[in-house]
Amino acid sequence: MLTIIFTYLVCLTVFNKRTGIVAAMLLAISPWHVFYSRNAVELISLPAMFSISLYFLFKAVKEHKPI
């Protein structure tokens, strides 16, 4: 669930709202994501951590103010 939310937020930050909704929808119905999220907790944590860290990286770069 976190991967879908943060995928939406990353696409919203980089592109626009429509792209974020489409990306989150495609991830939510992706057979690989659904299968691995049901069976393997360790394996599905990598995309979640990657999307969370990517979102905070884009947020930090966007809000960075030079000294």
mmCIF file of C-alpha atoms in Angstrom:
data_model
loop_
_atom_site.group_PDB
_atom_site.id
_atom_site.type_symbol
_atom_site.label_atom_id
_atom_site.label_comp_id
_atom_site.label_asym_id
_atom_site.label_seq_id
_atom_site.Cartn_x
_atom_site.Cartn_y
_atom_site.Cartn_z
ATOM 1 C CA MET A 1 0.000 0.000 0.000
ATOM 2 C CA LEU A 2 2.852 2.383 0.807
ATOM 3 C CA THR A 3 4.446 1.722 -2.565
ATOM 4 C CA ILE A 4 1.288 2.767 -4.390
ATOM 5 C CA ILE A 5 0.900 5.930 -2.335
ATOM 6 C CA PHE A 6 4.508 7.013 -2.719
ATOM 7 C CA THR A 7 4.538 6.133 -6.430
ATOM 8 C CA TYR A 8 1.639 8.529 -6.817
ATOM 9 C CA LEU A 9 3.475 11.207 -4.819
ATOM 10 C CA VAL A 10 6.692 10.786 -6.826
ATOM 11 C CA CYS A 11 4.841 11.099 -10.127
ATOM 12 C CA LEU A 12 2.878 14.033 -8.769
ATOM 13 C CA THR A 13 6.129 15.769 -7.830
ATOM 14 C CA VAL A 14 7.901 15.045 -11.116
ATOM 15 C CA PHE A 15 5.030 15.129 -13.627
ATOM 16 C CA ASN A 16 1.382 15.976 -12.873
ATOM 17 C CA LYS A 17 -1.691 14.609 -11.107
ATOM 18 C CA ARG A 18 -2.969 12.576 -14.055
ATOM 19 C CA THR A 19 0.360 10.800 -14.512
ATOM 20 C CA GLY A 20 0.473 10.052 -10.783
ATOM 21 C CA ILE A 21 -2.973 8.492 -10.824
ATOM 22 C CA VAL A 22 -2.166 6.376 -13.886
ATOM 23 C CA ALA A 23 1.146 5.183 -12.404
ATOM 24 C CA ALA A 24 -0.462 4.303 -9.073
ATOM 25 C CA MET A 25 -3.321 2.499 -10.828
ATOM 26 C CA LEU A 26 -0.939 0.481 -13.005
ATOM 27 C CA LEU A 27 1.134 -0.475 -9.975
ATOM 28 C CA ALA A 28 -1.978 -1.463 -8.016
ATOM 29 C CA ILE A 29 -3.150 -3.881 -10.717
ATOM 30 C CA SER A 30 0.315 -5.141 -11.646
ATOM 31 C CA PRO A 31 0.376 -8.929 -11.247
ATOM 32 C CA TRP A 32 3.987 -8.921 -9.996
ATOM 33 C CA HIS A 33 3.299 -6.353 -7.314
ATOM 34 C CA VAL A 34 0.148 -8.089 -6.114
ATOM 35 C CA PHE A 35 1.787 -11.543 -6.103
ATOM 36 C CA TYR A 36 4.902 -10.497 -4.220
ATOM 37 C CA SER A 37 3.011 -8.331 -1.749
ATOM 38 C CA ARG A 38 0.921 -11.360 -0.776
ATOM 39 C CA ASN A 39 3.796 -13.840 -0.462
ATOM 40 C CA ALA A 40 7.083 -12.176 0.390
ATOM 41 C CA VAL A 41 7.386 -9.366 2.894
ATOM 42 C CA GLU A 42 11.152 -8.952 2.450
ATOM 43 C CA LEU A 43 11.000 -8.821 -1.322
ATOM 44 C CA ILE A 44 8.239 -6.223 -1.565
ATOM 45 C CA SER A 45 9.928 -3.847 0.884
ATOM 46 C CA LEU A 46 12.565 -2.843 -1.708
ATOM 47 C CA PRO A 47 10.171 -1.027 -4.085
ATOM 48 C CA ALA A 48 8.452 0.586 -1.106
ATOM 49 C CA MET A 49 11.703 1.897 0.368
ATOM 50 C CA PHE A 50 12.905 2.988 -3.069
ATOM 51 C CA SER A 51 9.745 4.995 -3.803
ATOM 52 C CA ILE A 52 9.747 6.554 -0.322
ATOM 53 C CA SER A 53 13.398 7.593 -0.587
ATOM 54 C CA LEU A 54 12.903 8.881 -4.139
ATOM 55 C CA TYR A 55 9.953 11.007 -3.013
ATOM 56 C CA PHE A 56 11.908 12.577 -0.161
ATOM 57 C CA LEU A 57 14.900 13.145 -2.445
ATOM 58 C CA PHE A 58 12.758 15.026 -4.980
ATOM 59 C CA LYS A 59 11.069 16.957 -2.186
ATOM 60 C CA ALA A 60 14.434 17.997 -0.694
ATOM 61 C CA VAL A 61 15.835 19.029 -4.076
ATOM 62 C CA LYS A 62 12.689 21.017 -4.880
ATOM 63 C CA GLU A 63 12.664 22.870 -1.550
ATOM 64 C CA HIS A 64 16.442 23.449 -1.377
ATOM 65 C CA LYS A 65 17.346 27.082 -0.839
ATOM 66 C CA PRO A 66 20.921 28.163 -1.562
ATOM 67 C CA ILE A 67 22.826 29.896 1.197
#
